[in-house]
Short mmCIF file of C-alpha atoms in Angstrom, two decimals:
data_model
loop_
_atom_site.label_atom_id
_atom_site.label_comp_id
_atom_site.label_asym_id
_atom_site.label_seq_id
_atom_site.Cartn_x
_atom_site.Cartn_y
_atom_site.Cartn_z
CA MET A 1 0.98 -16.93 8.38
CA THR A 2 2.30 -14.52 11.03
CA ILE A 3 5.54 -12.70 9.88
CA THR A 4 7.95 -11.39 12.32
CA VAL A 5 10.30 -8.67 11.44
CA ALA A 6 13.37 -7.65 13.40
CA VAL A 7 13.90 -3.71 13.40
CA ASP A 8 17.21 -2.14 13.88
CA ALA A 9 15.41 0.59 16.04
CA MET A 10 18.45 2.67 16.56
CA GLY A 11 19.84 2.94 12.96
CA GLY A 12 19.62 5.76 10.69
CA ASP A 13 20.14 9.49 10.85
CA VAL A 14 17.31 9.97 13.33
CA GLY A 15 16.73 6.55 14.92
CA LEU A 16 13.74 5.98 17.30
CA LYS A 17 11.81 9.06 16.17
CA VAL A 18 11.49 7.52 12.84
CA THR A 19 11.51 3.67 13.43
CA VAL A 20 9.05 3.59 16.17
CA PRO A 21 6.32 5.61 14.59
CA ALA A 22 6.85 3.83 11.24
CA SER A 23 6.66 0.44 13.14
CA ILE A 24 3.32 1.36 14.81
CA GLN A 25 1.70 2.39 11.44
CA PHE A 26 3.10 -0.66 9.76
CA LEU A 27 1.54 -3.03 12.39
CA LYS A 28 -1.97 -1.15 12.03
CA ASP A 29 -1.74 -1.76 8.31
CA HIS A 30 -0.67 -5.37 8.56
CA PRO A 31 -2.50 -7.24 11.20
CA GLN A 32 -0.73 -10.59 10.50
CA THR A 33 2.68 -9.38 11.41
CA SER A 34 4.68 -8.68 14.61
CA LEU A 35 7.87 -6.81 15.15
CA ILE A 36 10.89 -7.06 17.24
CA LEU A 37 12.44 -3.61 18.12
CA VAL A 38 16.10 -3.89 18.82
CA GLY A 39 18.01 -1.41 20.71
CA ASP A 40 18.13 0.51 23.95
CA LYS A 41 15.14 -1.06 25.88
CA ALA A 42 14.55 2.06 28.10
CA ALA A 43 14.61 4.50 25.20
CA ILE A 44 12.36 2.27 23.05
CA GLU A 45 9.87 1.99 25.77
CA ALA A 46 9.87 5.67 26.32
CA GLU A 47 9.24 6.34 22.58
CA LEU A 48 6.47 3.94 22.51
CA ALA A 49 4.72 5.37 25.62
CA SER A 50 4.78 8.71 23.86
CA HIS A 51 2.57 7.25 21.09
CA GLN A 52 0.07 5.57 23.48
CA GLU A 53 -0.72 2.83 21.03
CA GLY A 54 -2.49 -0.37 21.93
CA LEU A 55 -0.16 -2.72 19.91
CA SER A 56 2.05 -4.10 22.64
CA ALA A 57 1.00 -7.68 22.01
CA ARG A 58 2.58 -7.51 18.62
CA ILE A 59 5.72 -5.62 19.53
CA ARG A 60 8.66 -7.19 21.43
CA ILE A 61 11.64 -5.20 22.59
CA HIS A 62 15.01 -7.00 22.46
CA HIS A 63 17.78 -5.10 24.34
CA ALA A 64 21.04 -4.22 22.66
CA THR A 65 23.82 -2.17 24.33
CA GLN A 66 25.48 -0.81 21.28
CA VAL A 67 24.78 1.23 18.16
CA VAL A 68 26.67 1.21 14.81
CA GLY A 69 27.46 4.87 13.76
CA MET A 70 26.66 5.97 10.32
CA ASP A 71 30.19 6.67 9.38
CA GLU A 72 31.74 3.78 11.29
CA SER A 73 34.05 1.46 9.55
CA PRO A 74 32.33 -1.81 8.56
CA GLN A 75 35.25 -3.91 9.61
CA LEU A 76 35.43 -2.33 13.07
CA ALA A 77 31.68 -2.53 13.54
CA LEU A 78 31.72 -6.20 12.68
CA LYS A 79 34.63 -6.83 15.04
CA ASN A 80 33.71 -4.52 17.95
CA LYS A 81 29.97 -4.16 17.86
CA LYS A 82 28.72 -7.56 18.46
CA ASP A 83 25.86 -6.37 20.61
CA SER A 84 24.86 -3.59 18.32
CA SER A 85 21.19 -3.24 17.34
CA MET A 86 22.06 -3.99 13.82
CA ARG A 87 23.92 -7.17 14.65
CA VAL A 88 21.31 -8.32 17.13
CA ALA A 89 18.41 -7.88 14.47
CA ILE A 90 20.45 -10.04 12.01
CA ASP A 91 21.26 -12.51 14.70
CA LEU A 92 17.51 -12.96 15.27
CA VAL A 93 17.02 -13.85 11.64
CA LYS A 94 19.51 -16.43 11.85
CA ALA A 95 18.13 -17.99 15.00
CA GLY A 96 14.68 -18.14 13.37
CA GLU A 97 13.01 -15.63 15.73
CA ALA A 98 12.30 -13.38 12.84
CA GLN A 99 11.92 -13.91 9.18
CA ALA A 100 13.49 -10.63 8.09
CA ALA A 101 15.57 -7.69 9.38
CA VAL A 102 15.24 -4.00 8.39
CA SER A 103 17.87 -1.43 9.16
CA ALA A 104 18.37 2.32 8.08
CA GLY A 105 21.95 2.11 9.59
CA ASN A 106 25.41 2.09 7.96
CA THR A 107 25.18 0.37 4.64
CA GLY A 108 28.70 -1.03 4.56
CA ALA A 109 28.41 -2.36 8.13
CA LEU A 110 24.99 -3.96 7.26
CA MET A 111 26.29 -5.81 4.28
CA ALA A 112 29.37 -7.01 6.10
CA THR A 113 27.43 -8.02 9.26
CA ALA A 114 24.59 -9.86 7.23
CA ARG A 115 27.10 -11.51 5.09
CA PHE A 116 29.10 -12.69 8.07
CA VAL A 117 26.04 -13.87 10.13
CA LEU A 118 23.71 -15.20 7.44
CA LYS A 119 26.25 -16.55 4.94
CA MET A 120 25.62 -16.87 1.15
CA ILE A 121 23.18 -18.89 -0.93
CA PRO A 122 25.04 -21.75 -2.50
CA GLY A 123 26.08 -20.58 -5.98
CA ILE A 124 26.06 -16.88 -5.31
CA GLU A 125 29.63 -15.56 -4.70
CA ARG A 126 28.54 -12.09 -3.53
CA PRO A 127 25.44 -10.08 -2.29
CA ALA A 128 23.99 -7.43 -4.23
CA ILE A 129 21.85 -4.28 -3.36
CA ALA A 130 18.67 -4.47 -5.32
CA LYS A 131 16.09 -1.62 -5.45
CA MET A 132 12.82 -1.11 -7.32
CA MET A 133 13.23 2.17 -9.48
CA PRO A 134 10.19 4.03 -10.79
CA SER A 135 9.57 3.83 -14.69
CA VAL A 136 6.89 4.88 -16.96
CA THR A 137 5.54 1.27 -17.12
CA GLY A 138 5.55 0.80 -13.16
CA SER A 139 9.06 -0.03 -11.88
CA THR A 140 12.35 -1.54 -12.78
CA CYS A 141 14.45 -3.69 -10.33
CA MET A 142 18.20 -2.54 -10.53
CA LEU A 143 21.14 -4.29 -9.00
CA ASP A 144 23.83 -3.93 -7.75
CA LEU A 145 23.71 -0.54 -6.41
CA GLY A 146 26.87 -0.50 -4.45
CA ALA A 147 27.74 -3.53 -2.69
CA ASN A 148 30.32 -4.62 -5.27
CA VAL A 149 32.62 -2.04 -7.01
CA ASP A 150 34.14 -4.66 -9.42
CA CYS A 151 32.18 -7.81 -10.51
CA SER A 152 33.17 -10.72 -12.69
CA PRO A 153 30.91 -11.71 -15.69
CA GLU A 154 29.71 -14.67 -13.66
CA GLN A 155 28.74 -12.50 -10.76
CA LEU A 156 26.74 -10.29 -13.11
CA VAL A 157 24.77 -13.29 -14.25
CA GLN A 158 24.10 -14.30 -10.68
CA PHE A 159 22.79 -10.74 -10.07
CA GLY A 160 20.50 -11.24 -13.08
CA ILE A 161 19.01 -14.54 -11.67
CA MET A 162 18.36 -12.96 -8.26
CA GLY A 163 16.76 -9.95 -9.70
CA SER A 164 14.60 -11.96 -11.95
CA GLU A 165 13.53 -14.14 -9.08
CA LEU A 166 12.83 -11.02 -6.93
CA VAL A 167 10.43 -9.50 -9.48
CA ALA A 168 8.81 -12.79 -10.27
CA SER A 169 8.22 -13.51 -6.60
CA VAL A 170 7.09 -10.26 -5.44
CA THR A 171 5.03 -9.02 -8.45
CA GLY A 172 3.92 -12.34 -9.79
CA GLN A 173 5.37 -11.50 -13.23
CA ALA A 174 6.39 -14.61 -15.16
CA ASN A 175 9.66 -14.57 -16.84
CA PRO A 176 10.84 -11.02 -16.12
CA ARG A 177 12.93 -9.26 -18.92
CA VAL A 178 16.60 -8.73 -17.90
CA GLY A 179 18.89 -6.19 -19.28
CA LEU A 180 22.59 -5.60 -19.07
CA LEU A 181 23.44 -1.99 -18.36
CA ASN A 182 25.93 -0.76 -21.08
CA ILE A 183 27.07 2.19 -23.03
CA GLY A 184 25.11 1.12 -25.97
CA SER A 185 22.67 -1.75 -27.15
CA GLU A 186 25.06 -3.36 -29.46
CA ASP A 187 26.82 -6.53 -28.54
CA ILE A 188 30.09 -5.25 -29.20
CA LYS A 189 29.77 -2.24 -26.85
CA GLY A 190 31.27 -2.17 -23.27
CA ASN A 191 34.38 -3.47 -21.47
CA GLU A 192 35.52 -7.07 -21.69
CA SER A 193 33.65 -8.04 -18.48
CA VAL A 194 30.41 -6.70 -19.62
CA LYS A 195 30.86 -8.23 -23.03
CA ARG A 196 31.47 -11.56 -21.55
CA ALA A 197 28.59 -11.22 -19.13
CA GLY A 198 26.32 -10.66 -22.15
CA GLU A 199 27.53 -13.84 -23.71
CA LEU A 200 26.79 -15.74 -20.51
CA LEU A 201 23.47 -14.13 -20.09
CA ARG A 202 22.43 -15.15 -23.77
CA HIS A 203 23.27 -18.84 -22.89
CA SER A 204 21.31 -18.70 -19.57
CA ASP A 205 17.68 -19.55 -19.23
CA LEU A 206 16.89 -16.02 -18.16
CA ASN A 207 14.52 -13.95 -20.43
CA PHE A 208 17.58 -11.79 -21.56
CA HIS A 209 16.65 -8.75 -23.49
CA GLY A 210 20.18 -7.73 -24.35
CA ASN A 211 22.16 -4.51 -23.49
CA VAL A 212 20.28 -1.44 -22.23
CA GLU A 213 21.33 2.10 -21.64
CA GLY A 214 20.68 4.34 -18.45
CA ASN A 215 17.57 5.79 -19.94
CA ASP A 216 15.98 2.35 -20.29
CA VAL A 217 15.76 2.01 -16.55
CA TYR A 218 13.13 4.78 -16.54
CA LYS A 219 11.54 3.94 -19.83
CA GLY A 220 10.58 0.34 -18.48
CA THR A 221 12.28 -1.44 -21.39
CA VAL A 222 13.14 -4.35 -19.12
CA ASP A 223 11.99 -5.43 -15.78
CA VAL A 224 15.54 -6.08 -14.31
CA VAL A 225 18.74 -4.17 -15.03
CA VAL A 226 22.03 -5.56 -14.01
CA CYS A 227 25.23 -3.71 -13.48
CA ASP A 228 28.31 -3.75 -11.15
CA GLY A 229 27.99 -1.79 -7.98
CA PHE A 230 30.07 1.16 -8.96
CA THR A 231 27.97 1.99 -12.12
CA GLY A 232 24.77 1.26 -10.25
CA ASN A 233 25.45 3.55 -7.37
CA VAL A 234 26.48 6.42 -9.71
CA ALA A 235 23.27 6.00 -11.71
CA LEU A 236 21.13 5.92 -8.49
CA LYS A 237 22.67 9.00 -7.06
CA SER A 238 22.50 10.78 -10.38
CA ALA A 239 18.66 10.04 -10.48
CA GLU A 240 18.36 11.23 -7.00
CA GLY A 241 20.02 14.50 -7.89
CA LEU A 242 17.99 14.94 -11.02
CA ALA A 243 14.73 14.40 -8.99
CA HIS A 244 15.82 16.97 -6.48
CA MET A 245 16.61 19.53 -9.30
CA ILE A 246 13.28 19.06 -10.98
CA ALA A 247 11.53 19.68 -7.71
CA VAL A 248 13.46 22.85 -7.13
CA PHE A 249 12.97 24.08 -10.65
CA LEU A 250 9.27 23.61 -10.41
CA ARG A 251 9.03 25.38 -6.99
CA GLN A 252 11.10 28.28 -8.30
CA GLU A 253 8.97 28.66 -11.56
CA PHE A 254 5.64 28.39 -9.73
CA THR A 255 6.68 31.04 -7.11
CA ARG A 256 8.37 33.48 -9.61
CA ASN A 257 5.34 36.03 -9.52
CA TRP A 258 1.70 36.32 -8.62
CA TRP A 259 0.72 34.95 -12.13
CA THR A 260 2.86 31.73 -11.65
CA ARG A 261 1.51 31.43 -8.20
CA LEU A 262 -2.06 31.44 -9.53
CA CYS A 263 -1.14 28.81 -12.13
CA ALA A 264 0.38 26.76 -9.27
CA LEU A 265 -2.97 26.90 -7.54
CA ALA A 266 -4.83 25.80 -10.60
CA ALA A 267 -2.30 22.99 -11.17
CA MET A 268 -2.20 21.77 -7.59
CA PRO A 269 -4.23 18.53 -8.18
CA VAL A 270 -1.87 17.53 -10.98
CA LEU A 271 1.32 18.42 -9.06
CA LYS A 272 0.07 16.64 -5.91
CA HIS A 273 -0.46 13.51 -8.07
CA PHE A 274 2.85 13.82 -9.77
CA ARG A 275 4.67 14.12 -6.39
CA ALA A 276 3.04 11.04 -5.14
CA ARG A 277 4.12 9.10 -8.06
CA VAL A 278 7.68 10.15 -7.90
CA ASP A 279 7.84 10.20 -3.97
CA PRO A 280 11.10 8.48 -3.21
CA ARG A 281 9.74 7.25 0.02
CA ARG A 282 7.48 4.92 -2.02
CA TYR A 283 10.66 3.18 -3.38
CA ASN A 284 12.59 3.14 -0.06
CA GLY A 285 13.89 -0.19 0.98
CA ALA A 286 16.75 -2.07 -0.86
CA SER A 287 17.23 -5.70 -0.77
CA LEU A 288 20.41 -7.50 0.19
CA LEU A 289 20.07 -10.35 -2.22
CA GLY A 290 22.23 -13.53 -2.05
CA LEU A 291 22.07 -14.01 1.67
CA ARG A 292 20.50 -16.97 3.43
CA GLY A 293 17.94 -14.48 4.93
CA ILE A 294 16.01 -11.55 4.15
CA VAL A 295 17.67 -8.08 4.91
CA VAL A 296 16.33 -4.82 3.73
CA LYS A 297 18.24 -1.64 3.93
CA SER A 298 16.24 1.58 4.47
CA HIS A 299 17.73 4.95 3.45
CA GLY A 300 19.22 6.54 6.40
CA GLY A 301 17.66 9.85 6.07
CA THR A 302 14.12 8.87 5.39
CA ASP A 303 11.15 9.67 7.57
CA ALA A 304 8.55 7.42 9.19
CA VAL A 305 6.62 6.97 5.92
CA GLY A 306 9.66 5.92 4.00
CA PHE A 307 10.72 3.43 6.71
CA ARG A 308 7.32 1.83 6.73
CA TYR A 309 7.74 1.09 3.02
CA ALA A 310 11.05 -0.64 3.85
CA LEU A 311 9.14 -2.78 6.41
CA GLU A 312 6.51 -3.59 3.75
CA GLN A 313 9.26 -4.61 1.39
CA ALA A 314 10.61 -7.09 3.93
CA CYS A 315 7.16 -8.47 4.52
CA GLU A 316 6.45 -8.92 0.87
CA GLU A 317 9.71 -10.85 0.42
CA VAL A 318 8.98 -13.17 3.33
CA GLY A 319 5.44 -13.83 1.94
CA ALA A 320 6.73 -14.50 -1.47
CA ASN A 321 9.57 -16.84 -0.23
CA VAL A 322 12.09 -14.90 -2.28
CA ILE A 323 15.09 -16.74 -0.56
CA GLY A 324 13.57 -20.20 -1.56
CA HIS A 325 12.88 -19.15 -5.14
CA ILE A 326 16.40 -17.69 -5.64
CA THR A 327 17.97 -20.87 -3.99
CA ASP A 328 15.95 -23.14 -6.31
CA ARG A 329 16.66 -21.14 -9.37
CA VAL A 330 20.40 -21.04 -8.82
CA ALA A 331 20.53 -24.63 -8.25
CA GLU A 332 18.83 -25.12 -11.72
CA GLN A 333 20.74 -22.82 -13.67
CA ILE A 334 24.19 -22.95 -12.17
CA ASN A 335 25.40 -25.30 -14.91
CA ASN A 336 23.90 -22.97 -17.57
CA LEU A 337 26.16 -20.07 -16.46
CA ARG A 338 29.22 -21.54 -18.26
CA GLN A 339 29.61 -21.12 -21.93
CA PRO A 340 29.71 -24.33 -23.92
CA GLU A 341 33.29 -25.72 -24.01
CA SER A 342 33.28 -25.63 -27.95
CA GLU A 343 32.40 -21.80 -28.00
CA ALA A 344 34.94 -21.14 -25.10
CA ASN A 345 37.73 -22.55 -27.21
#
């Protein structure tokens, strides 16, 4: 099956200098795919020409006259940028010309535009940003990471369903373990919304592990961690900050004097492998789950390597039919999301 991905070529902090080389490398690694690069036609052609790659048969350029700024209001972008590279890429998914869209642009504008154009899967009230986080056992899917500051208990359960289906579809893991992020593992912990969500999750057909704490994300205690967007975004940014601090500390210690520099030289193979394991570019690409189409958000400041991983994420989700699996699972479980009437009373 040939998979076509629409690329917002103009989005992100750098734009074409990242999206074009990443697209070229992606096509080399995935011969059964094609890309539609959306944006300023002349600028894209000039960037492609500078790379002199013979992949033109699998690259199509779709001209768009506007670009959404990284700090632009999502509402204004939705209203005034109907011919932006971001909007057109999503329109191509709706029209069936592409099976997925990838953008490194403004997160709020991308979410608002994708929700307006593609609409929601029946039974899902709000989309959620889901991302694979590194753990000692491999990776953990975490959602929501910023799309919804406040969430109802029912919406948290919907996030659990979507995260479970994403992990099961992409990794092939049967019945992923789902955890609810909380301030303690006990059922009595947390605010009323989280406690109610825990009750609903225990009555669902999900493989619910129970409450988990922040450190469980990286211990690999569960395969899916569910939380509201406020909590998830704080946790994500805290993890990014911690990773940066560790890198700075290591660099400082290994360059402190001639002896530590010598130690660094001896430890270089281990450090190189460690850096590869925690390289944030490998985990670039957050899925906007709950939509009737696949949209992947790349980090705005990533390089070509990171953007290529976002393209791969989109390709994997198309091949695994993530949208179809989520739709079917929600239809099966929607009646199980309600607590039995006797217990509700």
